[in-house]
Amino acid sequence: MLGAADTLSALQGLSPKLANASKKRAGTPKESAAVAKRSRLLQLAPLEIEVNGKGKEAFPRAALAGCVTVDNLEDGEIGSGCCVDPDQGLILTAGHAAETVGAVRRVAFPSGVTVLAECVRVSTDYDLSLLLIQEPARSPYPYVRICHSSATTKAKLFCVGQPGVRAKQRLEANLGKVVSQTKRPLESQLEGGGLVHDCPVYGGCSGAPLLHAQTGELLGVHVCFDHNRFEAQAVTVEAVRQFIGS
């Protein structure tokens, strides 16, 4: 598994722009006060999480604490993601959920903690983005560990994302399995994903983490549903590690 120390080590090799963003995010006292005020206005009640599927009783629910909603307040589009670093406050989501560096999204944890996060990195190879929480004072944040091993066919997993219902913001964890994975898990995955799964997915699931049903570790990031092939696709965990560590 990729723990907090491993993630922090990988972050130290990220671009100077990301490092500077981490240093600058506190901003001036006036800017910090403005961000804090906006965040208070966005504070939500604890999110409802529904876990569906046979064997859900054995699922390590503690892993759900690091799963988040990712919302665009400007156009109303909703997505999902997960925190991958508890101290830096890095949120991993789909690239099309935050397409440009500097884009701001509302991020809500299951506890109800709601923050603003700025996109600091967009992959040129995979449908992935990294957001940086703008309120480090609240750290450490709950996070999801990244699995060191590859996903295996028929491995059971839960896709944790928004069900596409804007009226009541919540998360659903739906059980499924890995159907297949490309033999080249580091190949480009901009137009789709290299991992195919059969978890039920909805419009708000873009960026949803795929969590191992027994360990709760990240095995992939859901990015799309291919209607021609009628299959749900995710970016592979190998690509996730490559993206965060590159």
Coordinates of C-alpha atoms in Angstrom, one line a residue:
M1 CA 0.0 0.0 0.0
L2 CA 1.1 3.6 -0.6
G3 CA 0.9 5.4 2.8
A4 CA 1.2 9.0 3.8
A5 CA 5.0 9.0 4.0
D6 CA 5.2 7.4 0.5
T7 CA 2.8 10.0 -0.9
L8 CA 4.7 12.8 0.7
S9 CA 7.9 11.5 -0.8
A10 CA 6.3 11.4 -4.2
L11 CA 5.0 14.9 -3.8
Q12 CA 8.5 16.3 -3.1
G13 CA 9.3 15.4 -6.7
L14 CA 6.4 17.3 -8.2
S15 CA 6.8 20.4 -10.2
P16 CA 7.9 23.7 -8.6
K17 CA 4.5 25.1 -9.5
L18 CA 2.7 22.6 -7.2
A19 CA 5.3 23.2 -4.5
N20 CA 4.7 26.9 -4.8
A21 CA 1.0 26.4 -4.7
S22 CA 1.3 24.6 -1.4
K23 CA 3.3 27.4 0.1
K24 CA 1.0 30.2 -1.3
R25 CA -2.3 28.6 -0.5
A26 CA -2.6 30.3 2.9
G27 CA -2.4 33.7 1.0
T28 CA -2.5 37.1 2.7
P29 CA -4.6 37.5 5.9
K30 CA -7.3 39.2 3.8
E31 CA -7.3 36.3 1.2
S32 CA -7.3 33.7 3.9
A33 CA -10.3 35.4 5.7
A34 CA -12.2 35.4 2.4
V35 CA -11.5 31.7 1.7
A36 CA -12.5 30.9 5.3
K37 CA -15.8 32.9 5.0
R38 CA -16.7 31.2 1.7
S39 CA -16.0 27.8 3.2
R40 CA -18.2 28.4 6.2
L41 CA -21.0 29.3 3.9
L42 CA -20.5 26.0 2.1
Q43 CA -20.4 23.9 5.3
L44 CA -22.6 20.8 4.9
A45 CA -24.1 18.4 7.2
P46 CA -22.4 15.0 7.4
L47 CA -22.9 13.2 4.1
E48 CA -25.1 10.2 3.9
I49 CA -23.2 7.1 2.6
E50 CA -25.1 4.1 1.3
V51 CA -23.2 0.9 0.9
N52 CA -24.8 -1.6 -1.5
G53 CA -23.9 -5.2 -2.4
K54 CA -23.5 -8.7 -1.0
G55 CA -20.7 -8.8 1.6
K56 CA -21.0 -5.1 2.4
E57 CA -20.8 -5.9 6.1
A58 CA -17.2 -7.0 5.7
F59 CA -16.2 -3.8 3.8
P60 CA -13.8 -1.6 5.9
R61 CA -16.0 1.4 6.2
A62 CA -13.1 3.5 7.7
A63 CA -11.8 3.8 4.1
L64 CA -14.9 5.8 3.2
A65 CA -13.8 8.7 5.3
G66 CA -11.3 9.8 2.7
C67 CA -13.8 9.7 -0.2
V68 CA -15.2 13.0 -1.3
T69 CA -17.7 14.8 -3.5
V70 CA -16.1 17.2 -6.0
D71 CA -18.5 19.9 -7.2
N72 CA -18.2 22.8 -9.7
L73 CA -20.2 25.7 -8.2
E74 CA -20.1 27.7 -11.4
D75 CA -21.9 25.3 -13.7
G76 CA -23.5 22.8 -11.2
E77 CA -21.6 19.8 -12.5
I78 CA -20.9 17.1 -9.9
G79 CA -18.2 14.6 -9.5
S80 CA -16.3 12.5 -7.0
G81 CA -12.8 11.8 -5.7
C82 CA -10.6 10.9 -2.8
C83 CA -7.9 12.4 -0.6
V84 CA -4.6 10.8 -1.2
D85 CA -2.4 12.8 1.2
P86 CA -3.6 13.7 4.8
D87 CA -1.2 16.5 5.4
Q88 CA -1.0 18.3 2.0
G89 CA -4.7 17.8 1.4
L90 CA -4.4 16.5 -2.1
I91 CA -7.6 15.3 -3.8
L92 CA -7.4 12.9 -6.7
T93 CA -10.3 13.1 -9.3
A94 CA -11.0 12.7 -13.0
G95 CA -9.2 15.0 -15.3
H96 CA -12.5 16.1 -16.9
A97 CA -13.9 17.0 -13.4
A98 CA -11.2 19.7 -13.1
E99 CA -9.8 20.3 -16.6
T100 CA -7.5 23.4 -16.0
V101 CA -4.9 24.3 -13.5
G102 CA -6.4 27.0 -11.2
A103 CA -10.0 25.7 -11.4
V104 CA -11.7 25.7 -8.0
R105 CA -14.0 23.0 -6.8
R106 CA -16.0 22.4 -3.6
V107 CA -14.8 19.3 -1.8
A108 CA -17.0 17.6 0.9
F109 CA -15.9 14.8 3.2
P110 CA -18.4 12.4 4.7
S111 CA -17.9 14.0 8.1
G112 CA -19.4 17.2 6.6
V113 CA -16.1 19.1 6.5
T114 CA -16.4 21.1 3.3
V115 CA -13.5 23.0 1.7
L116 CA -12.4 24.7 -1.5
A117 CA -9.7 23.0 -3.5
E118 CA -7.7 24.4 -6.4
C119 CA -6.6 22.3 -9.4
V120 CA -2.8 22.2 -9.3
R121 CA -2.1 19.5 -11.9
V122 CA -3.8 17.9 -14.9
S123 CA -2.3 14.8 -16.5
T124 CA -1.4 14.8 -20.1
D125 CA -1.6 11.0 -20.3
Y126 CA -4.5 10.0 -18.1
D127 CA -7.9 11.3 -17.3
L128 CA -6.7 12.5 -13.8
S129 CA -6.4 15.8 -11.9
L130 CA -5.0 16.7 -8.5
L131 CA -6.6 19.4 -6.4
L132 CA -5.0 21.1 -3.4
I133 CA -7.2 22.0 -0.4
Q134 CA -6.9 25.7 0.4
E135 CA -7.3 25.3 4.1
P136 CA -4.3 23.4 5.5
A137 CA -5.2 24.3 9.1
R138 CA -7.8 21.5 9.1
S139 CA -5.2 18.8 8.3
P140 CA -4.6 16.0 8.8
Y141 CA -7.5 14.9 6.5
P142 CA -8.8 11.4 6.2
Y143 CA -7.4 9.7 3.1
V144 CA -7.4 6.6 1.0
R145 CA -4.3 4.4 0.7
I146 CA -3.1 3.6 -2.8
C147 CA -2.6 -0.1 -3.4
H148 CA 0.9 -1.1 -4.5
S149 CA -0.2 -4.2 -6.3
S150 CA -2.2 -4.4 -9.6
A151 CA -5.9 -5.1 -9.8
T152 CA -6.7 -8.7 -10.6
T153 CA -9.6 -10.0 -12.7
K154 CA -12.7 -10.8 -10.6
A155 CA -11.3 -8.9 -7.6
K156 CA -14.2 -7.4 -5.7
L157 CA -14.3 -3.7 -5.2
F158 CA -16.6 -0.8 -4.3
C159 CA -17.0 2.3 -6.5
V160 CA -17.6 5.3 -4.1
G161 CA -19.2 8.3 -5.8
Q162 CA -22.1 10.6 -6.1
P163 CA -25.3 9.0 -7.5
G164 CA -26.1 12.0 -9.7
V165 CA -28.8 13.3 -7.4
R166 CA -28.3 17.0 -6.9
A167 CA -31.2 17.5 -4.5
K168 CA -29.5 15.6 -1.7
Q169 CA -25.7 15.5 -1.8
R170 CA -24.5 12.0 -0.8
L171 CA -22.2 9.2 -1.7
E172 CA -22.9 5.6 -2.7
A173 CA -20.5 2.7 -2.4
N174 CA -21.6 0.1 -4.9
L175 CA -20.1 -3.4 -5.1
G176 CA -18.8 -4.9 -8.3
K177 CA -15.7 -6.6 -9.6
V178 CA -12.8 -6.1 -12.0
V179 CA -13.9 -7.4 -15.4
S180 CA -10.6 -6.9 -17.1
Q181 CA -7.4 -4.8 -17.2
T182 CA -5.2 -3.8 -20.1
K183 CA -1.8 -5.6 -20.3
R184 CA -0.3 -2.1 -20.7
P185 CA -1.6 -0.3 -17.6
L186 CA 0.7 2.7 -18.1
E187 CA -0.5 3.4 -21.7
S188 CA -2.5 6.6 -22.4
Q189 CA -5.9 6.7 -20.8
L190 CA -7.3 10.1 -21.8
E191 CA -10.3 8.9 -23.7
G192 CA -11.2 6.1 -21.3
G193 CA -9.7 3.7 -18.8
G194 CA -7.5 0.7 -18.9
L195 CA -9.6 -1.1 -16.2
V196 CA -13.1 -2.4 -16.8
H197 CA -15.4 -3.0 -13.9
D198 CA -19.1 -3.7 -13.4
C199 CA -19.9 -1.5 -10.4
P200 CA -23.1 0.5 -10.8
V201 CA -22.1 4.0 -11.8
Y202 CA -24.0 7.3 -12.3
G203 CA -23.4 10.7 -13.7
G204 CA -21.8 12.0 -10.6
C205 CA -19.3 9.1 -10.3
S206 CA -16.6 10.7 -12.5
G207 CA -13.4 10.5 -10.4
A208 CA -14.9 8.0 -8.0
P209 CA -12.3 5.8 -6.3
L210 CA -12.5 2.1 -6.8
L211 CA -11.7 0.5 -3.4
H212 CA -10.7 -3.1 -2.7
A213 CA -13.6 -4.8 -1.0
Q214 CA -11.4 -6.2 1.8
T215 CA -8.6 -3.7 2.3
G216 CA -10.3 -0.5 1.3
E217 CA -7.2 0.5 -0.8
L218 CA -7.4 2.3 -4.1
L219 CA -7.4 0.1 -7.2
G220 CA -8.4 2.6 -9.8
V221 CA -10.3 5.8 -10.6
H222 CA -13.6 5.6 -12.5
V223 CA -13.7 8.0 -15.4
C224 CA -16.4 7.0 -17.9
F225 CA -19.1 4.6 -19.1
D226 CA -18.6 3.4 -22.7
H227 CA -22.1 3.1 -24.1
N228 CA -20.8 1.3 -27.3
R229 CA -19.2 -1.4 -25.3
F230 CA -21.6 -1.1 -22.4
E231 CA -18.8 -1.1 -19.8
A232 CA -17.6 1.1 -17.0
Q233 CA -14.0 2.1 -17.3
A234 CA -11.4 3.4 -14.8
V235 CA -7.8 4.6 -14.9
T236 CA -5.5 1.9 -13.6
V237 CA -3.8 2.1 -10.2
E238 CA -0.4 1.9 -12.0
A239 CA -1.3 5.1 -13.9
V240 CA -2.4 6.7 -10.6
R241 CA 0.9 6.0 -9.0
Q242 CA 2.7 7.2 -12.2
F243 CA 0.7 10.4 -12.2
I244 CA 1.2 11.2 -8.5
G245 CA 4.9 10.2 -8.5
S246 CA 6.0 11.8 -11.8

